[in-house]
Structures are given as C-alpha cells and as structure tokens.
Amino acid sequence: MTTIATVDKDRILLNWAAQNPLLTDALLFLYLGDYAGSCAIVPIQGDVVKKWYVDGSSVRVYDFAMQLTQPVSSTTDDVNIANMYIQRQWADWITEQQEAGNYPDFGPKCSGYSLELLSNMPTLAQLYENGLGKYQFYARLKYEEER
C-alpha cells in the first residue's frame, strides 16, 4: 500500500534540525560543502513503513545522518578529538530533543514520535585530499501515521 505525502517531511526535518544551536554553518540538505564547518542532514532511508495496520495506518521511520566537514590532523595535536567532541555534542542535542519531546511535526496525521541514535559515537566517514574529513552519526525518527 502506498500513500501520497501530505507534507514535505524532508523540509520539516531540515528546519527542525537547523534549530540545533551547535551547528557551525547553515544546515544543508543532501549536500555537504567542501569547506571546514559545513553541516548537512542526509536521509539514509526516509519515511519507510516498518509496520502496516488493518486500518491503513502505519509505523514509520526516517533515518538520517548528521554530517560535518572539519580539518583532519595527522599529528599528535587535539584537532581530531575536538572534531569528535563537536559531533558528540550534536548527538547529545538529538537525545535532549527526545527527552524534551521536541520532534519535527509531520502534521495532524502523525503522532507517537521518538528519536534515537543509531550509533554510539560519530565516525570519520571520509578523508578528502584537501585535508578535510566528513564526520557523521546516524539517528532515527520513529512515528505513527494515520491513513
């Protein structure tokens, strides 16, 4: 069974995540800039049905990555540690939103939201030739949607 989206969930998620006061730049969607401090939210699987009910309602998940570009160091300085700390703070912000009940609002047909981190720590996902690296962690927004 397929449904037609009634709201722009991608835009709503972006605007919600952009509330994070720890972001180092404007939060972009599906694009991470090639400069230090660039921030992005990237859907991993968005709005996937995990369970259908007889009445047509469903339990859905929207998995996403929060990404950050930062300089990477090959020395004994603390640059890489500082980068991980920034990402850990971002992940803590996600956890704080769960605890506060602050979720993206996908409209009146959606309820029962929950947020969870999908990894216990951020990772250095990619190294670039210009000395920057892509740091990221994964999170999941779970919710119920009425038909």
mmCIF file with all atom_site columns, C-alpha atoms in Angstrom:
data_model
loop_
_atom_site.group_PDB
_atom_site.id
_atom_site.type_symbol
_atom_site.label_atom_id
_atom_site.label_alt_id
_atom_site.label_comp_id
_atom_site.label_asym_id
_atom_site.label_entity_id
_atom_site.label_seq_id
_atom_site.pdbx_PDB_ins_code
_atom_site.Cartn_x
_atom_site.Cartn_y
_atom_site.Cartn_z
_atom_site.occupancy
_atom_site.B_iso_or_equiv
_atom_site.pdbx_formal_charge
_atom_site.auth_seq_id
_atom_site.auth_comp_id
_atom_site.auth_asym_id
_atom_site.auth_atom_id
_atom_site.pdbx_PDB_model_num
ATOM 1   C CA . MET A 1 1   ? 0.000  0.000  0.000  1.00 0.00 ? 1   MET A CA 1
ATOM 2   C CA . THR A 1 2   ? 1.391  3.408  -0.924 1.00 0.00 ? 2   THR A CA 1
ATOM 3   C CA . THR A 1 3   ? 0.320  6.809  0.257  1.00 0.00 ? 3   THR A CA 1
ATOM 4   C CA . ILE A 1 4   ? 0.804  10.263 -1.150 1.00 0.00 ? 4   ILE A CA 1
ATOM 5   C CA . ALA A 1 5   ? 2.782  12.585 1.091  1.00 0.00 ? 5   ALA A CA 1
ATOM 6   C CA . THR A 1 6   ? 0.635  15.315 2.581  1.00 0.00 ? 6   THR A CA 1
ATOM 7   C CA . VAL A 1 7   ? 3.508  17.365 3.983  1.00 0.00 ? 7   VAL A CA 1
ATOM 8   C CA . ASP A 1 8   ? 7.107  17.982 2.944  1.00 0.00 ? 8   ASP A CA 1
ATOM 9   C CA . LYS A 1 9   ? 8.740  15.795 5.593  1.00 0.00 ? 9   LYS A CA 1
ATOM 10  C CA . ASP A 1 10  ? 12.256 16.487 4.282  1.00 0.00 ? 10  ASP A CA 1
ATOM 11  C CA . ARG A 1 11  ? 11.815 20.236 4.680  1.00 0.00 ? 11  ARG A CA 1
ATOM 12  C CA . ILE A 1 12  ? 10.214 19.822 8.104  1.00 0.00 ? 12  ILE A CA 1
ATOM 13  C CA . LEU A 1 13  ? 13.103 17.631 9.290  1.00 0.00 ? 13  LEU A CA 1
ATOM 14  C CA . LEU A 1 14  ? 15.673 20.106 7.934  1.00 0.00 ? 14  LEU A CA 1
ATOM 15  C CA . ASN A 1 15  ? 14.008 23.063 9.651  1.00 0.00 ? 15  ASN A CA 1
ATOM 16  C CA . TRP A 1 16  ? 13.746 21.130 12.910 1.00 0.00 ? 16  TRP A CA 1
ATOM 17  C CA . ALA A 1 17  ? 17.416 20.023 12.854 1.00 0.00 ? 17  ALA A CA 1
ATOM 18  C CA . ALA A 1 18  ? 18.503 23.564 11.961 1.00 0.00 ? 18  ALA A CA 1
ATOM 19  C CA . GLN A 1 19  ? 17.355 24.593 15.481 1.00 0.00 ? 19  GLN A CA 1
ATOM 20  C CA . ASN A 1 20  ? 20.498 22.932 16.857 1.00 0.00 ? 20  ASN A CA 1
ATOM 21  C CA . PRO A 1 21  ? 22.441 25.877 18.356 1.00 0.00 ? 21  PRO A CA 1
ATOM 22  C CA . LEU A 1 22  ? 25.716 23.957 17.984 1.00 0.00 ? 22  LEU A CA 1
ATOM 23  C CA . LEU A 1 23  ? 25.724 23.980 14.166 1.00 0.00 ? 23  LEU A CA 1
ATOM 24  C CA . THR A 1 24  ? 28.854 25.565 12.724 1.00 0.00 ? 24  THR A CA 1
ATOM 25  C CA . ASP A 1 25  ? 27.211 26.731 9.475  1.00 0.00 ? 25  ASP A CA 1
ATOM 26  C CA . ALA A 1 26  ? 23.835 26.791 7.736  1.00 0.00 ? 26  ALA A CA 1
ATOM 27  C CA . LEU A 1 27  ? 22.424 23.260 7.699  1.00 0.00 ? 27  LEU A CA 1
ATOM 28  C CA . LEU A 1 28  ? 22.207 21.921 4.147  1.00 0.00 ? 28  LEU A CA 1
ATOM 29  C CA . PHE A 1 29  ? 20.074 19.040 2.877  1.00 0.00 ? 29  PHE A CA 1
ATOM 30  C CA . LEU A 1 30  ? 21.762 16.214 0.927  1.00 0.00 ? 30  LEU A CA 1
ATOM 31  C CA . TYR A 1 31  ? 24.885 18.296 0.364  1.00 0.00 ? 31  TYR A CA 1
ATOM 32  C CA . LEU A 1 32  ? 27.978 18.736 2.494  1.00 0.00 ? 32  LEU A CA 1
ATOM 33  C CA . GLY A 1 33  ? 30.219 21.608 1.451  1.00 0.00 ? 33  GLY A CA 1
ATOM 34  C CA . ASP A 1 34  ? 33.944 21.204 0.828  1.00 0.00 ? 34  ASP A CA 1
ATOM 35  C CA . TYR A 1 35  ? 34.946 23.723 3.487  1.00 0.00 ? 35  TYR A CA 1
ATOM 36  C CA . ALA A 1 36  ? 35.505 23.500 7.235  1.00 0.00 ? 36  ALA A CA 1
ATOM 37  C CA . GLY A 1 37  ? 32.328 23.847 9.254  1.00 0.00 ? 37  GLY A CA 1
ATOM 38  C CA . SER A 1 38  ? 29.904 22.761 6.532  1.00 0.00 ? 38  SER A CA 1
ATOM 39  C CA . CYS A 1 39  ? 26.881 20.946 8.019  1.00 0.00 ? 39  CYS A CA 1
ATOM 40  C CA . ALA A 1 40  ? 24.363 18.629 6.404  1.00 0.00 ? 40  ALA A CA 1
ATOM 41  C CA . ILE A 1 41  ? 21.450 16.388 7.172  1.00 0.00 ? 41  ILE A CA 1
ATOM 42  C CA . VAL A 1 42  ? 21.259 13.427 4.806  1.00 0.00 ? 42  VAL A CA 1
ATOM 43  C CA . PRO A 1 43  ? 18.386 10.934 4.743  1.00 0.00 ? 43  PRO A CA 1
ATOM 44  C CA . ILE A 1 44  ? 19.547 7.330  4.909  1.00 0.00 ? 44  ILE A CA 1
ATOM 45  C CA . GLN A 1 45  ? 16.070 5.946  4.499  1.00 0.00 ? 45  GLN A CA 1
ATOM 46  C CA . GLY A 1 46  ? 13.295 8.433  4.756  1.00 0.00 ? 46  GLY A CA 1
ATOM 47  C CA . ASP A 1 47  ? 9.680  7.762  5.629  1.00 0.00 ? 47  ASP A CA 1
ATOM 48  C CA . VAL A 1 48  ? 9.925  3.971  5.457  1.00 0.00 ? 48  VAL A CA 1
ATOM 49  C CA . VAL A 1 49  ? 6.974  1.903  6.640  1.00 0.00 ? 49  VAL A CA 1
ATOM 50  C CA . LYS A 1 50  ? 8.000  -0.607 9.310  1.00 0.00 ? 50  LYS A CA 1
ATOM 51  C CA . LYS A 1 51  ? 4.516  -1.880 10.088 1.00 0.00 ? 51  LYS A CA 1
ATOM 52  C CA . TRP A 1 52  ? 1.101  -1.567 8.442  1.00 0.00 ? 52  TRP A CA 1
ATOM 53  C CA . TYR A 1 53  ? -2.158 -1.813 10.385 1.00 0.00 ? 53  TYR A CA 1
ATOM 54  C CA . VAL A 1 54  ? -5.501 -3.072 9.034  1.00 0.00 ? 54  VAL A CA 1
ATOM 55  C CA . ASP A 1 55  ? -6.970 0.443  9.108  1.00 0.00 ? 55  ASP A CA 1
ATOM 56  C CA . GLY A 1 56  ? -4.211 1.716  6.785  1.00 0.00 ? 56  GLY A CA 1
ATOM 57  C CA . SER A 1 57  ? -2.236 3.500  9.463  1.00 0.00 ? 57  SER A CA 1
ATOM 58  C CA . SER A 1 58  ? 1.439  2.691  9.856  1.00 0.00 ? 58  SER A CA 1
ATOM 59  C CA . VAL A 1 59  ? 4.557  2.877  11.968 1.00 0.00 ? 59  VAL A CA 1
ATOM 60  C CA . ARG A 1 60  ? 7.276  4.686  10.034 1.00 0.00 ? 60  ARG A CA 1
ATOM 61  C CA . VAL A 1 61  ? 10.923 5.569  10.444 1.00 0.00 ? 61  VAL A CA 1
ATOM 62  C CA . TYR A 1 62  ? 13.017 8.329  8.970  1.00 0.00 ? 62  TYR A CA 1
ATOM 63  C CA . ASP A 1 63  ? 16.737 7.539  9.359  1.00 0.00 ? 63  ASP A CA 1
ATOM 64  C CA . PHE A 1 64  ? 19.230 10.317 8.742  1.00 0.00 ? 64  PHE A CA 1
ATOM 65  C CA . ALA A 1 65  ? 22.879 11.260 9.113  1.00 0.00 ? 65  ALA A CA 1
ATOM 66  C CA . MET A 1 66  ? 24.122 14.495 10.631 1.00 0.00 ? 66  MET A CA 1
ATOM 67  C CA . GLN A 1 67  ? 27.363 15.420 8.874  1.00 0.00 ? 67  GLN A CA 1
ATOM 68  C CA . LEU A 1 68  ? 30.139 17.930 9.482  1.00 0.00 ? 68  LEU A CA 1
ATOM 69  C CA . THR A 1 69  ? 33.248 18.806 7.458  1.00 0.00 ? 69  THR A CA 1
ATOM 70  C CA . GLN A 1 70  ? 36.302 19.654 9.546  1.00 0.00 ? 70  GLN A CA 1
ATOM 71  C CA . PRO A 1 71  ? 40.103 19.704 9.097  1.00 0.00 ? 71  PRO A CA 1
ATOM 72  C CA . VAL A 1 72  ? 41.718 16.382 9.967  1.00 0.00 ? 72  VAL A CA 1
ATOM 73  C CA . SER A 1 73  ? 45.125 16.212 11.601 1.00 0.00 ? 73  SER A CA 1
ATOM 74  C CA . SER A 1 74  ? 47.849 13.612 11.156 1.00 0.00 ? 74  SER A CA 1
ATOM 75  C CA . THR A 1 75  ? 49.802 14.865 14.185 1.00 0.00 ? 75  THR A CA 1
ATOM 76  C CA . THR A 1 76  ? 49.522 14.467 17.945 1.00 0.00 ? 76  THR A CA 1
ATOM 77  C CA . ASP A 1 77  ? 47.518 17.682 18.379 1.00 0.00 ? 77  ASP A CA 1
ATOM 78  C CA . ASP A 1 78  ? 43.890 17.548 19.538 1.00 0.00 ? 78  ASP A CA 1
ATOM 79  C CA . VAL A 1 79  ? 42.172 18.600 16.270 1.00 0.00 ? 79  VAL A CA 1
ATOM 80  C CA . ASN A 1 80  ? 40.571 15.190 15.667 1.00 0.00 ? 80  ASN A CA 1
ATOM 81  C CA . ILE A 1 81  ? 39.477 14.930 19.299 1.00 0.00 ? 81  ILE A CA 1
ATOM 82  C CA . ALA A 1 82  ? 37.866 18.368 19.076 1.00 0.00 ? 82  ALA A CA 1
ATOM 83  C CA . ASN A 1 83  ? 36.027 17.322 15.902 1.00 0.00 ? 83  ASN A CA 1
ATOM 84  C CA . MET A 1 84  ? 34.624 14.245 17.616 1.00 0.00 ? 84  MET A CA 1
ATOM 85  C CA . TYR A 1 85  ? 33.574 16.360 20.582 1.00 0.00 ? 85  TYR A CA 1
ATOM 86  C CA . ILE A 1 86  ? 31.560 18.667 18.302 1.00 0.00 ? 86  ILE A CA 1
ATOM 87  C CA . GLN A 1 87  ? 29.763 15.692 16.773 1.00 0.00 ? 87  GLN A CA 1
ATOM 88  C CA . ARG A 1 88  ? 29.143 14.154 20.205 1.00 0.00 ? 88  ARG A CA 1
ATOM 89  C CA . GLN A 1 89  ? 27.522 17.434 21.262 1.00 0.00 ? 89  GLN A CA 1
ATOM 90  C CA . TRP A 1 90  ? 25.290 17.270 18.185 1.00 0.00 ? 90  TRP A CA 1
ATOM 91  C CA . ALA A 1 91  ? 24.311 13.710 19.098 1.00 0.00 ? 91  ALA A CA 1
ATOM 92  C CA . ASP A 1 92  ? 23.597 14.850 22.663 1.00 0.00 ? 92  ASP A CA 1
ATOM 93  C CA . TRP A 1 93  ? 21.308 17.512 21.191 1.00 0.00 ? 93  TRP A CA 1
ATOM 94  C CA . ILE A 1 94  ? 19.287 14.749 19.466 1.00 0.00 ? 94  ILE A CA 1
ATOM 95  C CA . THR A 1 95  ? 18.991 12.902 22.794 1.00 0.00 ? 95  THR A CA 1
ATOM 96  C CA . GLU A 1 96  ? 17.927 16.130 24.527 1.00 0.00 ? 96  GLU A CA 1
ATOM 97  C CA . GLN A 1 97  ? 15.180 16.629 21.942 1.00 0.00 ? 97  GLN A CA 1
ATOM 98  C CA . GLN A 1 98  ? 13.869 13.126 22.692 1.00 0.00 ? 98  GLN A CA 1
ATOM 99  C CA . GLU A 1 99  ? 13.881 13.846 26.425 1.00 0.00 ? 99  GLU A CA 1
ATOM 100 C CA . ALA A 1 100 ? 12.125 17.207 25.877 1.00 0.00 ? 100 ALA A CA 1
ATOM 101 C CA . GLY A 1 101 ? 9.558  15.779 23.439 1.00 0.00 ? 101 GLY A CA 1
ATOM 102 C CA . ASN A 1 102 ? 10.702 18.196 20.727 1.00 0.00 ? 102 ASN A CA 1
ATOM 103 C CA . TYR A 1 103 ? 10.172 16.454 17.391 1.00 0.00 ? 103 TYR A CA 1
ATOM 104 C CA . PRO A 1 104 ? 9.669  17.508 13.801 1.00 0.00 ? 104 PRO A CA 1
ATOM 105 C CA . ASP A 1 105 ? 5.921  17.959 13.330 1.00 0.00 ? 105 ASP A CA 1
ATOM 106 C CA . PHE A 1 106 ? 4.779  15.997 10.284 1.00 0.00 ? 106 PHE A CA 1
ATOM 107 C CA . GLY A 1 107 ? 1.211  17.208 10.662 1.00 0.00 ? 107 GLY A CA 1
ATOM 108 C CA . PRO A 1 108 ? -2.037 16.153 12.332 1.00 0.00 ? 108 PRO A CA 1
ATOM 109 C CA . LYS A 1 109 ? -1.974 12.605 10.951 1.00 0.00 ? 109 LYS A CA 1
ATOM 110 C CA . CYS A 1 110 ? 1.346  11.847 12.680 1.00 0.00 ? 110 CYS A CA 1
ATOM 111 C CA . SER A 1 111 ? 1.934  11.116 16.368 1.00 0.00 ? 111 SER A CA 1
ATOM 112 C CA . GLY A 1 112 ? 3.848  8.892  18.760 1.00 0.00 ? 112 GLY A CA 1
ATOM 113 C CA . TYR A 1 113 ? 7.234  10.311 17.808 1.00 0.00 ? 113 TYR A CA 1
ATOM 114 C CA . SER A 1 114 ? 10.516 9.072  19.240 1.00 0.00 ? 114 SER A CA 1
ATOM 115 C CA . LEU A 1 115 ? 14.166 9.792  18.445 1.00 0.00 ? 115 LEU A CA 1
ATOM 116 C CA . GLU A 1 116 ? 17.149 7.521  18.894 1.00 0.00 ? 116 GLU A CA 1
ATOM 117 C CA . LEU A 1 117 ? 20.792 7.480  17.968 1.00 0.00 ? 117 LEU A CA 1
ATOM 118 C CA . LEU A 1 118 ? 21.729 4.570  15.698 1.00 0.00 ? 118 LEU A CA 1
ATOM 119 C CA . SER A 1 119 ? 25.390 4.553  16.625 1.00 0.00 ? 119 SER A CA 1
ATOM 120 C CA . ASN A 1 120 ? 27.082 5.056  19.954 1.00 0.00 ? 120 ASN A CA 1
ATOM 121 C CA . MET A 1 121 ? 29.619 7.516  18.555 1.00 0.00 ? 121 MET A CA 1
ATOM 122 C CA . PRO A 1 122 ? 30.292 9.657  15.492 1.00 0.00 ? 122 PRO A CA 1
ATOM 123 C CA . THR A 1 123 ? 32.653 8.367  12.822 1.00 0.00 ? 123 THR A CA 1
ATOM 124 C CA . LEU A 1 124 ? 35.171 9.861  10.433 1.00 0.00 ? 124 LEU A CA 1
ATOM 125 C CA . ALA A 1 125 ? 33.390 8.696  7.299  1.00 0.00 ? 125 ALA A CA 1
ATOM 126 C CA . GLN A 1 126 ? 35.652 10.113 4.612  1.00 0.00 ? 126 GLN A CA 1
ATOM 127 C CA . LEU A 1 127 ? 39.004 11.873 4.165  1.00 0.00 ? 127 LEU A CA 1
ATOM 128 C CA . TYR A 1 128 ? 39.419 14.426 1.389  1.00 0.00 ? 128 TYR A CA 1
ATOM 129 C CA . GLU A 1 129 ? 42.584 15.407 -0.466 1.00 0.00 ? 129 GLU A CA 1
ATOM 130 C CA . ASN A 1 130 ? 42.282 18.984 0.817  1.00 0.00 ? 130 ASN A CA 1
ATOM 131 C CA . GLY A 1 131 ? 42.879 17.834 4.416  1.00 0.00 ? 131 GLY A CA 1
ATOM 132 C CA . LEU A 1 132 ? 39.235 17.881 5.451  1.00 0.00 ? 132 LEU A CA 1
ATOM 133 C CA . GLY A 1 133 ? 37.170 14.996 6.714  1.00 0.00 ? 133 GLY A CA 1
ATOM 134 C CA . LYS A 1 134 ? 33.489 14.151 6.835  1.00 0.00 ? 134 LYS A CA 1
ATOM 135 C CA . TYR A 1 135 ? 32.339 13.304 10.363 1.00 0.00 ? 135 TYR A CA 1
ATOM 136 C CA . GLN A 1 136 ? 28.874 11.862 10.858 1.00 0.00 ? 136 GLN A CA 1
ATOM 137 C CA . PHE A 1 137 ? 26.473 9.988  13.089 1.00 0.00 ? 137 PHE A CA 1
ATOM 138 C CA . TYR A 1 138 ? 23.119 8.370  12.438 1.00 0.00 ? 138 TYR A CA 1
ATOM 139 C CA . ALA A 1 139 ? 19.742 8.918  14.077 1.00 0.00 ? 139 ALA A CA 1
ATOM 140 C CA . ARG A 1 140 ? 16.198 7.653  13.640 1.00 0.00 ? 140 ARG A CA 1
ATOM 141 C CA . LEU A 1 141 ? 12.873 9.427  13.942 1.00 0.00 ? 141 LEU A CA 1
ATOM 142 C CA . LYS A 1 142 ? 10.099 6.895  14.536 1.00 0.00 ? 142 LYS A CA 1
ATOM 143 C CA . TYR A 1 143 ? 6.418  7.837  14.374 1.00 0.00 ? 143 TYR A CA 1
ATOM 144 C CA . GLU A 1 144 ? 2.904  6.633  13.631 1.00 0.00 ? 144 GLU A CA 1
ATOM 145 C CA . GLU A 1 145 ? 0.888  7.938  10.709 1.00 0.00 ? 145 GLU A CA 1
ATOM 146 C CA . GLU A 1 146 ? -2.861 7.651  10.282 1.00 0.00 ? 146 GLU A CA 1
ATOM 147 C CA . ARG A 1 147 ? -4.280 6.811  6.890  1.00 0.00 ? 147 ARG A CA 1
#
